[in-house]
PDB file of C-alpha atoms and ligand atoms in Angstrom:
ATOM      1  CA  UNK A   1     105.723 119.653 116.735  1.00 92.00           C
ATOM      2  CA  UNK A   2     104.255 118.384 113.199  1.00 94.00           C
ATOM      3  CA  UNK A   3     101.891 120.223 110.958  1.00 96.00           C
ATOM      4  CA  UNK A   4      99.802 118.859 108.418  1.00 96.00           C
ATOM      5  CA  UNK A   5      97.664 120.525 105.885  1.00 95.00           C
ATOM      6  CA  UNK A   6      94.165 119.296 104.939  1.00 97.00           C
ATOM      7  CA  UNK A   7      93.176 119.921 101.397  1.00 96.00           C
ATOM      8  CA  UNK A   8      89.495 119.205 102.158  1.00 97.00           C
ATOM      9  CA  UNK A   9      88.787 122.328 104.851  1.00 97.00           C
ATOM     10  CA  UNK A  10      92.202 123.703 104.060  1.00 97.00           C
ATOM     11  CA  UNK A  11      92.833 124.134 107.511  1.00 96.00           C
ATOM     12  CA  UNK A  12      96.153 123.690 109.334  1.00 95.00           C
ATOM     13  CA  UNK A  13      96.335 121.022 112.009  1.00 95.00           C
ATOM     14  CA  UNK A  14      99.243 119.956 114.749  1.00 94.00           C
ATOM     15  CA  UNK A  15     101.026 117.010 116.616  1.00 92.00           C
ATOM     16  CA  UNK A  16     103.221 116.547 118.738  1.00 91.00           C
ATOM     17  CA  UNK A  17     104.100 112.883 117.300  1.00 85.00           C
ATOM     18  CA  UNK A  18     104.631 111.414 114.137  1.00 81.00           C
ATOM     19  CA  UNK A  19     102.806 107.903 115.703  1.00 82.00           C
ATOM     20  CA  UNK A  20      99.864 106.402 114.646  1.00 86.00           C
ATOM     21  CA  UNK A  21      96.750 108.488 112.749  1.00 92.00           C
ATOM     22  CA  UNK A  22      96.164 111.867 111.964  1.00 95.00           C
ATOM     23  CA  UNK A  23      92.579 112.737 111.339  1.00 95.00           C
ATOM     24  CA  UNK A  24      91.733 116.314 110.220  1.00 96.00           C
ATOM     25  CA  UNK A  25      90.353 118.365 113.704  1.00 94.00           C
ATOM     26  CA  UNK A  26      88.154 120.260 111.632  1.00 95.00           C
ATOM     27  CA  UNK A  27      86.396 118.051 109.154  1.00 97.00           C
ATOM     28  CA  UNK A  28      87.776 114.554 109.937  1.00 97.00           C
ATOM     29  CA  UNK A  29      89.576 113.733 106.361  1.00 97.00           C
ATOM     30  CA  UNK A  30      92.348 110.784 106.776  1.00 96.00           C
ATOM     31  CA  UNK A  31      95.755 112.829 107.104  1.00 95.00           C
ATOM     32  CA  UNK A  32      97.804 110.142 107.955  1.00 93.00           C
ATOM     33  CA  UNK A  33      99.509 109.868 104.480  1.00 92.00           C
ATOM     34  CA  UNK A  34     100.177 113.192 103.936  1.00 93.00           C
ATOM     35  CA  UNK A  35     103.641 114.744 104.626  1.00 92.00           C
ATOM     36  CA  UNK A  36     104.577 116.169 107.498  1.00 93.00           C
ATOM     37  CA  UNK A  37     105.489 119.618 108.060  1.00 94.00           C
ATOM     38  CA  UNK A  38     108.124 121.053 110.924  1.00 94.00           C
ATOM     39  CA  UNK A  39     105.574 123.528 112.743  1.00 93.00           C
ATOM     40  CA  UNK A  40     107.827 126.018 113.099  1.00 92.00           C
ATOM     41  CA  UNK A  41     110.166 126.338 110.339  1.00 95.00           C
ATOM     42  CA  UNK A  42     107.368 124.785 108.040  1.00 94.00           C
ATOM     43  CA  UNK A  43     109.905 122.715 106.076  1.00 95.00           C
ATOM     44  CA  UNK A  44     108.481 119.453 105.359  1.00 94.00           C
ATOM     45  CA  UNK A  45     109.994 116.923 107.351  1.00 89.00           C
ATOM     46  CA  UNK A  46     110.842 113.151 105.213  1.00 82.00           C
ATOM     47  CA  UNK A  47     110.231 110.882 107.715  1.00 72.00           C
ATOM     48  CA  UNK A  48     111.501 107.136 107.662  1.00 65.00           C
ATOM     49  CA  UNK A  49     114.517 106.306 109.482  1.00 51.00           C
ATOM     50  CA  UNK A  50     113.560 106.396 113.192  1.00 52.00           C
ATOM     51  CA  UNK A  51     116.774 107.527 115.031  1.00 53.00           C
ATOM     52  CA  UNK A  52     116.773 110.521 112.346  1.00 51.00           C
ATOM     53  CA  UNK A  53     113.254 111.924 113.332  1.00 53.00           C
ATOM     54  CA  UNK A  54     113.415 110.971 117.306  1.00 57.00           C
ATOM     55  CA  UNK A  55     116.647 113.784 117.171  1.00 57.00           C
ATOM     56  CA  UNK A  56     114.139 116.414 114.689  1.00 56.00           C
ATOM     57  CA  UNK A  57     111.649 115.733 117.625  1.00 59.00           C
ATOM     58  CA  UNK A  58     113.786 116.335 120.016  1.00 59.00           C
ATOM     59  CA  UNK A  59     115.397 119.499 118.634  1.00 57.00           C
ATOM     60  CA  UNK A  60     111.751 120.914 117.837  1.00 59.00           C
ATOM     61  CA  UNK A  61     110.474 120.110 121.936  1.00 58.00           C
ATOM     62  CA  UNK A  62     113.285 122.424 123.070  1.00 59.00           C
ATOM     63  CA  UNK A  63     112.311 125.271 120.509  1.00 57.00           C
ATOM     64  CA  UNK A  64     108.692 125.202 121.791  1.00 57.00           C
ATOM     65  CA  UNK A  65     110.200 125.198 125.139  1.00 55.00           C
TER      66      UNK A  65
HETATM   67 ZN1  LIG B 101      90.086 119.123 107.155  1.00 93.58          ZN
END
């Protein structure tokens, strides 16, 4: 699980995947260039190489689980 922090509602939002767009839940703001956050260690997560951030996702699902 992802977090990302909106500086326009400052509200906290979450995904499951690190795919595609993130739009802002509350008030719609662009997120998709912001970093990425683990949700539950709130480190923020440097995503680029793929193999790296499919095990982080991995790790995180059993966590939640
Ligand atoms: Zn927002």
């Amino acid at each position: 699980m992802y977090q990302k922090h909106c500086d326009q509602c400052h509200r906290s939002s979450f995904s499951s995947s690190e795919l595609g767009g993130w739009l802002c839940p509350v008030c719609g703001k662009d997120l998709t260039k912001y970093p990425f956050f683990d949700a539950m260690t709130l480190e923020r997560i440097h995503i680029k190489a793929i193999p790296y951030h499919k095990k982080i996702e991995k790790y995180t699902f059993k966590h939640i689980r």
